[in-house]
CSV table of C-alpha atoms in Angstrom, one decimal:
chain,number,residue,atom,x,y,z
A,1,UNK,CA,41.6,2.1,-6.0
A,2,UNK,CA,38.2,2.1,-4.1
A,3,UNK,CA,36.5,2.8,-6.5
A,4,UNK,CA,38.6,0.1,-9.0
A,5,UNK,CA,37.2,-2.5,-6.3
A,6,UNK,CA,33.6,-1.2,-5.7
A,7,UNK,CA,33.3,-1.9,-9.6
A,8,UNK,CA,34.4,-5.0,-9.3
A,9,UNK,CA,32.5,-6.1,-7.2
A,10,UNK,CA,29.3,-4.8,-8.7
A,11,UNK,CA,30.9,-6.4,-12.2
A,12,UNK,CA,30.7,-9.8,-10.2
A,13,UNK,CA,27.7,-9.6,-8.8
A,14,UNK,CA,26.1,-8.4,-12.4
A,15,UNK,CA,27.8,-12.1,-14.2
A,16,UNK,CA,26.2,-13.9,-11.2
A,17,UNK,CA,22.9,-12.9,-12.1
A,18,UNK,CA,22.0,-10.8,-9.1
A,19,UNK,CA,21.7,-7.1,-11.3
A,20,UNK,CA,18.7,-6.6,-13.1
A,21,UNK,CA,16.2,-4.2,-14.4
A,22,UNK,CA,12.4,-4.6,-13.1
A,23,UNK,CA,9.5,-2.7,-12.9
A,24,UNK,CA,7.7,-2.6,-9.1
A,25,UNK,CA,7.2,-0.2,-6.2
A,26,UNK,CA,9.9,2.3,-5.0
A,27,UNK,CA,9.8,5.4,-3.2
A,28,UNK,CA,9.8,8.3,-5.6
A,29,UNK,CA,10.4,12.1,-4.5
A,30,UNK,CA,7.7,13.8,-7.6
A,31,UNK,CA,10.0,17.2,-6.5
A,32,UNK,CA,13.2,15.8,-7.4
A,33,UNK,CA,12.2,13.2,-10.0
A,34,UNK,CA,13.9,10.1,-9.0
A,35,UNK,CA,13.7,7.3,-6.8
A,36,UNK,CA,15.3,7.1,-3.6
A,37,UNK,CA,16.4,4.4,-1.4
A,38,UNK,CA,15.3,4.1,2.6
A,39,UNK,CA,18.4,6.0,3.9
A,40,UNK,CA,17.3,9.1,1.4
A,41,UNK,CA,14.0,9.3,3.3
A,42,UNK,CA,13.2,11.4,6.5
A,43,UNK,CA,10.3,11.1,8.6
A,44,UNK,CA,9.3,14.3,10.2
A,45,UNK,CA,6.9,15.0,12.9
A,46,UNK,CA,3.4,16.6,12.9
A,47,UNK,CA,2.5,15.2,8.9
A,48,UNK,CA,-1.2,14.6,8.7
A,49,UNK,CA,-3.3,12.6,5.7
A,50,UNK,CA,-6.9,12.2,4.7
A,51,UNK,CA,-7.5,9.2,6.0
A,52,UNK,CA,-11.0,7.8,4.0
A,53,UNK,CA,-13.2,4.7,4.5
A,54,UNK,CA,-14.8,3.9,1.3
A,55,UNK,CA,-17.3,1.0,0.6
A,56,UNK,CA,-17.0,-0.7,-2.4
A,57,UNK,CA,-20.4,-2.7,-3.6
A,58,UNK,CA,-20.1,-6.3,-4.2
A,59,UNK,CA,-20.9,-7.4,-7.4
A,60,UNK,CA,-21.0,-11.7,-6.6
A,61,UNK,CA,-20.3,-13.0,-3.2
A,62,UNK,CA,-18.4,-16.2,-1.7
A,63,UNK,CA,-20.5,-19.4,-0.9
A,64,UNK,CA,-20.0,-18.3,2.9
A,65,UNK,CA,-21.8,-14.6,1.9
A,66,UNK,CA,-24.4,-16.0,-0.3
A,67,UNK,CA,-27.0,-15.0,2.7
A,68,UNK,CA,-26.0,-11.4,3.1
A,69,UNK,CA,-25.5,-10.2,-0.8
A,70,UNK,CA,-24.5,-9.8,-3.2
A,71,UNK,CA,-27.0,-7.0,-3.2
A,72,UNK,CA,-26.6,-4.1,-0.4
A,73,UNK,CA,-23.4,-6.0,0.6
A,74,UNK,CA,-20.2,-3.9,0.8
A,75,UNK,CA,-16.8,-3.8,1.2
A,76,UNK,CA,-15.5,-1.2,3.6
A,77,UNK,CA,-12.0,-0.3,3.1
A,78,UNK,CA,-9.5,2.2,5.0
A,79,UNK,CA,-6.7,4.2,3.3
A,80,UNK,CA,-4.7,7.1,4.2
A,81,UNK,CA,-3.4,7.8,0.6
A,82,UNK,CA,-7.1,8.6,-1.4
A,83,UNK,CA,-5.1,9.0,-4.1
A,84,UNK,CA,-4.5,5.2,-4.7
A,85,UNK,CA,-7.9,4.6,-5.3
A,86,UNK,CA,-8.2,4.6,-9.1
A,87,UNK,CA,-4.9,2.5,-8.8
A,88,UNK,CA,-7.1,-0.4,-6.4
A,89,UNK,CA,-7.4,-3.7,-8.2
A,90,UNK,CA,-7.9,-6.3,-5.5
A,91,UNK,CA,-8.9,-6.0,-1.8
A,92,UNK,CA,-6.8,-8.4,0.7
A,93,UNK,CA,-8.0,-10.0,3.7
A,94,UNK,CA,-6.3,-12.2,6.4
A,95,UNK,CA,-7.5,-15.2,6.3
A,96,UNK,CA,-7.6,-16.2,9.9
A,97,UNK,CA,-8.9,-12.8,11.3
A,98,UNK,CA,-12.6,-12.4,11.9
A,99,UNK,CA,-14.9,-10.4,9.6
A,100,UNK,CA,-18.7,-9.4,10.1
A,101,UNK,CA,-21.4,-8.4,8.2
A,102,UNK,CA,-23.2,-5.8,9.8
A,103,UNK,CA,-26.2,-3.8,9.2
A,104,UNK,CA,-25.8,-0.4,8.8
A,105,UNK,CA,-28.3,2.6,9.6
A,106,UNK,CA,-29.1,4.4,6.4
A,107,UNK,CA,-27.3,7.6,7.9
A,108,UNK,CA,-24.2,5.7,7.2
A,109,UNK,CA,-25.9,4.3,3.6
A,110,UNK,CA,-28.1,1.9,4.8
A,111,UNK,CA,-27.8,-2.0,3.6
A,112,UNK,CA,-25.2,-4.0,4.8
A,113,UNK,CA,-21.2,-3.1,5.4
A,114,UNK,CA,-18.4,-6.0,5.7
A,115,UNK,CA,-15.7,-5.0,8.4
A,116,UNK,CA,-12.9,-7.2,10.5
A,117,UNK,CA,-15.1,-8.1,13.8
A,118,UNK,CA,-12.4,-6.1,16.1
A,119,UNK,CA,-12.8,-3.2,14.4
A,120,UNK,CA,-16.5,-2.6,14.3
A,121,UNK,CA,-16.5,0.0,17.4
A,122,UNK,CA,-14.1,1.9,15.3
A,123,UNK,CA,-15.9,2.3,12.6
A,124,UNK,CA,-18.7,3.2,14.7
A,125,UNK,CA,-17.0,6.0,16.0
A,126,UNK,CA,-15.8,6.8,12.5
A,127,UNK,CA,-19.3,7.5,10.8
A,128,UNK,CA,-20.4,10.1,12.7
A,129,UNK,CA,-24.3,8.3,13.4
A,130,UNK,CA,-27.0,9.5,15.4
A,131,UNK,CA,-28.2,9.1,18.6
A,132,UNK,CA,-29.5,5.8,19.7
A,133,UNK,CA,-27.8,4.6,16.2
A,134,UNK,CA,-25.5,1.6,15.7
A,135,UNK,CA,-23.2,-0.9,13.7
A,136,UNK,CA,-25.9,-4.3,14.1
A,137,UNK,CA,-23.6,-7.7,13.9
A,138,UNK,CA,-25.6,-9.7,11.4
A,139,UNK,CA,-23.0,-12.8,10.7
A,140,UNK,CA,-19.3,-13.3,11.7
A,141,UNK,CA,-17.2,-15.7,9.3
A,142,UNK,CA,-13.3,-16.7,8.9
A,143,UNK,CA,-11.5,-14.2,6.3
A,144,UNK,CA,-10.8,-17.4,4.3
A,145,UNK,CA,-14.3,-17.4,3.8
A,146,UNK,CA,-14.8,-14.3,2.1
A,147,UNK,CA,-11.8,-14.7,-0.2
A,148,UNK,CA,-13.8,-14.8,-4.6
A,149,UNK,CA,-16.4,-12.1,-3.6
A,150,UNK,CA,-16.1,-9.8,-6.3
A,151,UNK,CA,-17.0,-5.7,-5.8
A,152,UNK,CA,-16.9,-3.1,-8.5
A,153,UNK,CA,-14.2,-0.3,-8.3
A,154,UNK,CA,-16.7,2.9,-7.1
A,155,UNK,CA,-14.8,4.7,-10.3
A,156,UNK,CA,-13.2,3.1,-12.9
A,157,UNK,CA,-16.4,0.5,-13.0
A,158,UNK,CA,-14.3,-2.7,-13.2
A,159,UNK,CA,-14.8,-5.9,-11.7
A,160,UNK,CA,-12.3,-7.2,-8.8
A,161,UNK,CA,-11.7,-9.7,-6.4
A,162,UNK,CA,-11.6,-9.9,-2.5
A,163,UNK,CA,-8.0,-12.0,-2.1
A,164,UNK,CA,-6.1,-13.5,0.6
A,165,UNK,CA,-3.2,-11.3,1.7
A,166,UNK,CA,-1.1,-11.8,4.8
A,167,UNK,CA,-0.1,-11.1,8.4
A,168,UNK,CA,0.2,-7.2,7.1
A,169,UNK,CA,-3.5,-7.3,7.8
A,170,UNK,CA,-3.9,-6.8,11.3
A,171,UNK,CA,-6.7,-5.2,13.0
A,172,UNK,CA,-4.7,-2.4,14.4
A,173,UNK,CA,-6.5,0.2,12.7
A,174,UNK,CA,-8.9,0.8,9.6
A,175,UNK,CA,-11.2,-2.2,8.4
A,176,UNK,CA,-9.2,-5.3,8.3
A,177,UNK,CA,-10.2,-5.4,4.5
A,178,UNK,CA,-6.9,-3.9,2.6
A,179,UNK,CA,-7.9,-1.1,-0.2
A,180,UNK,CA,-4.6,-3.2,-2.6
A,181,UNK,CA,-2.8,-1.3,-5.6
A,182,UNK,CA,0.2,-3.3,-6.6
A,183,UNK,CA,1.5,-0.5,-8.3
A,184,UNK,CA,2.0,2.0,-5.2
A,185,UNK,CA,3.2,-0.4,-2.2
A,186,UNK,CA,5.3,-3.0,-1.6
A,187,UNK,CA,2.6,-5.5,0.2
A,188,UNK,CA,-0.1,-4.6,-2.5
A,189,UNK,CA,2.9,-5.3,-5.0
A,190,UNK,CA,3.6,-9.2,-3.5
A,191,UNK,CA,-0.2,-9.9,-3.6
A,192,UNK,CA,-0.8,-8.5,-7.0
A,193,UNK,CA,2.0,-10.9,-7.8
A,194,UNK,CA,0.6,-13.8,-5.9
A,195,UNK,CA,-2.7,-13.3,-7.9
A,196,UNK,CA,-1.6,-12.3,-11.4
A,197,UNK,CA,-2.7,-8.9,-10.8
A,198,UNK,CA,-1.6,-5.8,-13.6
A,199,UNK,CA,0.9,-3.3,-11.9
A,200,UNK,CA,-1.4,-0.5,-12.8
A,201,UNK,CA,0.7,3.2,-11.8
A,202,UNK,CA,-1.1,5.9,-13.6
A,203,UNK,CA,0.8,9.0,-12.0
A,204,UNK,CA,3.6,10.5,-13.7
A,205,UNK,CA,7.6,11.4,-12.8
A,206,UNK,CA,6.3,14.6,-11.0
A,207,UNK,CA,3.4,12.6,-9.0
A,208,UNK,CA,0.6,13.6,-11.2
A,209,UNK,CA,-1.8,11.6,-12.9
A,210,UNK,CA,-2.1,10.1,-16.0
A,211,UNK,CA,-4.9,9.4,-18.3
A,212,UNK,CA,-4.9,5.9,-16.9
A,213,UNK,CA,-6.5,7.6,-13.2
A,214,UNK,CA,-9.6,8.1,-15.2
A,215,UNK,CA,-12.4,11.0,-16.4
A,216,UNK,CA,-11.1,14.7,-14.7
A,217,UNK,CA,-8.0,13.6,-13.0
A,218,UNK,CA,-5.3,13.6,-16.2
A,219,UNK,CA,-3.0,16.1,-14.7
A,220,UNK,CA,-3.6,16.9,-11.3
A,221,UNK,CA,-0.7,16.2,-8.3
A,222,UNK,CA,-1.5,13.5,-6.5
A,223,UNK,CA,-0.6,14.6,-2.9
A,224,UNK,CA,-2.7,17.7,-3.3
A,225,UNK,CA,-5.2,18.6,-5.7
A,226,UNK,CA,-5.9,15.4,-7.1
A,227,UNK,CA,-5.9,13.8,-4.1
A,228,UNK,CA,-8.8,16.2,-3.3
A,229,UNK,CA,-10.1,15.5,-6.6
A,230,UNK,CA,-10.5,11.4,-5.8
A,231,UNK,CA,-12.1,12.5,-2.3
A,232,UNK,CA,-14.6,14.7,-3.7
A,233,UNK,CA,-15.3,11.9,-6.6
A,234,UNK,CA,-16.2,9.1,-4.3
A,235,UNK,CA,-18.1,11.4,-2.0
A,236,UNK,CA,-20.6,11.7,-5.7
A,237,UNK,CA,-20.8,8.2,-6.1
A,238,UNK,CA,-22.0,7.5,-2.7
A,239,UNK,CA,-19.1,5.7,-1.8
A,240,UNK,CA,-17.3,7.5,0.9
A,241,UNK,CA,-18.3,6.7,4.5
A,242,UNK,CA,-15.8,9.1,6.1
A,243,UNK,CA,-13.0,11.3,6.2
A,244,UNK,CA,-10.4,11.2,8.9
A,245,UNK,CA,-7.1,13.2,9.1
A,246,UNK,CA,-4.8,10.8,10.3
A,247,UNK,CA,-1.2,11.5,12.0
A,248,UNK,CA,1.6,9.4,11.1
A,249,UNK,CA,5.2,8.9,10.3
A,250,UNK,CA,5.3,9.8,6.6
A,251,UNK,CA,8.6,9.5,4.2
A,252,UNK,CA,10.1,13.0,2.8
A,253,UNK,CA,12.9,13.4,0.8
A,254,UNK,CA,15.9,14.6,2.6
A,255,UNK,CA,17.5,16.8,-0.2
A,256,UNK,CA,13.8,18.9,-0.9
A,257,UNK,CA,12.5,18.1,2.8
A,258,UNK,CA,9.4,17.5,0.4
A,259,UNK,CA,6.7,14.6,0.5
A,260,UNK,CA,7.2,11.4,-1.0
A,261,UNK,CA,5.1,8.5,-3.2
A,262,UNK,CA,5.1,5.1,-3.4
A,263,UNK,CA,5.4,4.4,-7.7
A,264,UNK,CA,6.1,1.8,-9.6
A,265,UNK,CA,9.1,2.4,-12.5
A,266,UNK,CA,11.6,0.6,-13.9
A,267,UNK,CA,14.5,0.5,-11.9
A,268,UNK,CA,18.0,-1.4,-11.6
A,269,UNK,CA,18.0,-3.8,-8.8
A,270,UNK,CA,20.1,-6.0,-6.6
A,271,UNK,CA,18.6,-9.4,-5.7
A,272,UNK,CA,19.5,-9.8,-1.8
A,273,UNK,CA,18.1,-13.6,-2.0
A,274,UNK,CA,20.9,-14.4,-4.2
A,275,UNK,CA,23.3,-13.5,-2.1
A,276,UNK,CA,21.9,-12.9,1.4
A,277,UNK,CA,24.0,-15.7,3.4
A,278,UNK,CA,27.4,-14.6,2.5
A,279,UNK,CA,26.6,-11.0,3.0
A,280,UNK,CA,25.4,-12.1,6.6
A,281,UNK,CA,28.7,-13.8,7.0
A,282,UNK,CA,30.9,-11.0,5.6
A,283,UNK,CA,29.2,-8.9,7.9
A,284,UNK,CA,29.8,-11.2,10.7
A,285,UNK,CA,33.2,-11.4,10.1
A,286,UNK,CA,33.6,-7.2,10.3
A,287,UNK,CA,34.5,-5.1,12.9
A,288,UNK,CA,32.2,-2.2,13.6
A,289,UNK,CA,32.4,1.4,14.7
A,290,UNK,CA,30.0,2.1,16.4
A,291,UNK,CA,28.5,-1.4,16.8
A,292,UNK,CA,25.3,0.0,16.4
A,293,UNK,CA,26.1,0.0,12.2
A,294,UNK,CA,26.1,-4.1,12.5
A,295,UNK,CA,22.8,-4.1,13.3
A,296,UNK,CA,21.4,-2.3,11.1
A,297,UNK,CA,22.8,-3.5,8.4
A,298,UNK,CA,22.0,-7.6,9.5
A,299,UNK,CA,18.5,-6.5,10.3
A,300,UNK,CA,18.0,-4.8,6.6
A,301,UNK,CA,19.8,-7.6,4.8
A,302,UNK,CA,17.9,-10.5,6.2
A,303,UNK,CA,14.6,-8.9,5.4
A,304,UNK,CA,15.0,-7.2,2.3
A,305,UNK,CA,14.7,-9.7,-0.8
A,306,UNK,CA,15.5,-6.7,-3.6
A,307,UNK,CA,18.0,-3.5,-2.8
A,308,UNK,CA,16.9,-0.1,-5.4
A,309,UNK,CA,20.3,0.5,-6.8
A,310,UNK,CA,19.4,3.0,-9.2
């Protein structure tokens, strides 16, 4: 009988439009080969990731940057999953945070690096330079202002575009300038679809990747070898700036206690928007034991705007 009226339920809410099939970002566990929803995912302690600043070169600049490039201008970016990189088709900005151009010693490349102005001490400390050796302020401008300055990706060779993201781009930690690949998170996903941007994947059901990665990646796991693999490529194009293991919560799936990825497929989703408001009401309207449970539950229906059903 539960079961009768779970169906029917799902039934309704399939006539009313609020079921369909899409292709975007979902957490994917490459050792069990499937998707997984956020209450599939643990997040141990102690997991550690190559963090890598990279610097992509700027190809034409913004009106605003026409002073300081396009040549020996570039784009430092942050990331702690390298193996997004051949994925990147856009970087994001915030367009009321503070950016600099500084000058850069030529221990650290020389020329002339783009970085949020909060977060130029960090970097400092990140790039391991020399005594007596520094990060030089050259100009400071509004991140609205750097938004059409086009860079070239430091491996597939393509031309793409420094865009406007959101208030995810906080100068918390790495550059302020986000490294964005629609097809491997959900903030990278929203801007790509902002800008028109392709949702461009190229690793497989068991997290390797495909021919799409590029030359001498086809095949190799992304959360270990190839991720390697992308380090050491960067590092020959003169690209990398640093590597930094980095300690954070990461997801793992809680059947194979095994990493996860972020990867877009096509999946069967529910649309929350469609029927957020009466689910807030229904739950409203529900006793709770232990309250706790109701606030969960308000708190993941009011921000979520899609549910992973399948």
């Amino acid at each position: 009988e539960y079961e009768a009226a779970q169906l029917g339920v799902f039934g309704a809410m399939f006539l009313q439009g609020h079921i369909y099939r899409g292709r975007k970002p979902v957490h994917w566990s490459p050792s069990s080969r499937t998707a997984l929803a956020e209450a599939e995912l643990e997040y141990p302690e102690g997991h550690t990731s190559q963090s890598i600043y990279v610097a992509f070169d700027a190809e034409s600049v913004s009106e605003s940057l026409a002073p300081y490039g396009p040549e020996g201008l570039r784009i430092a970016i942050w990331t702690t999953t390298p193996w997004t990189i051949p994925a990147n088709l856009a970087v994001a900005v915030n367009a009321n945070l503070d950016y600099s151009v500084v000058a850069a010693p030529q221990s650290a490349g020389g020329g002339r690096l783009l970085v949020a102005t909060e977060l130029v001490g960090s970097l400092t400390s990140k790039l391991g330079l020399g005594e007596g050796e520094a990060l030089e302020v050259v100009a400071t401008l509004k991140g609205s202002e750097l938004v059409g300055t086009t860079y070239t990706h430091p491996l597939a060779g393509r031309s793409s575009m420094v865009v406007e993201g959101g208030d995810y781009i906080t100068t918390e930690s790495g550059t302020g300038l986000v490294h964005t690949a629609p097809g491997h998170g959900q903030e990278d996903y929203q801007t790509g679809l902002k800008y028109g941007l392709e949702l461009l994947s190229p690793v497989d059901d068991a997290g390797r990747f495909t021919d799409e990665a590029g030359d001498g990646l086809a095949g190799l796991n992304v959360l270990g070898d190839g991720n390697t693999a992308v380090i050491e490529k960067l590092k020959t194009s003169g690209n990398l700036l640093s590597v930094d293991p980095y300690q954070h919560k990461y997801p793992y799936d809680w059947r194979t206690k095994k990493p996860t990825i972020f990867r877009a497929t096509s999946q069967w989703f529910a649309s929350v928007d469609g029927f957020r408001d009466g689910a807030l009401a229904a739950i409203g309207e529900t006793e709770w034991l232990p309250a706790v449970g109701e606030r969960r539950i308000t708190a993941m229906t009011q921000s979520r705007s899609d549910w992973c059903i399948s």
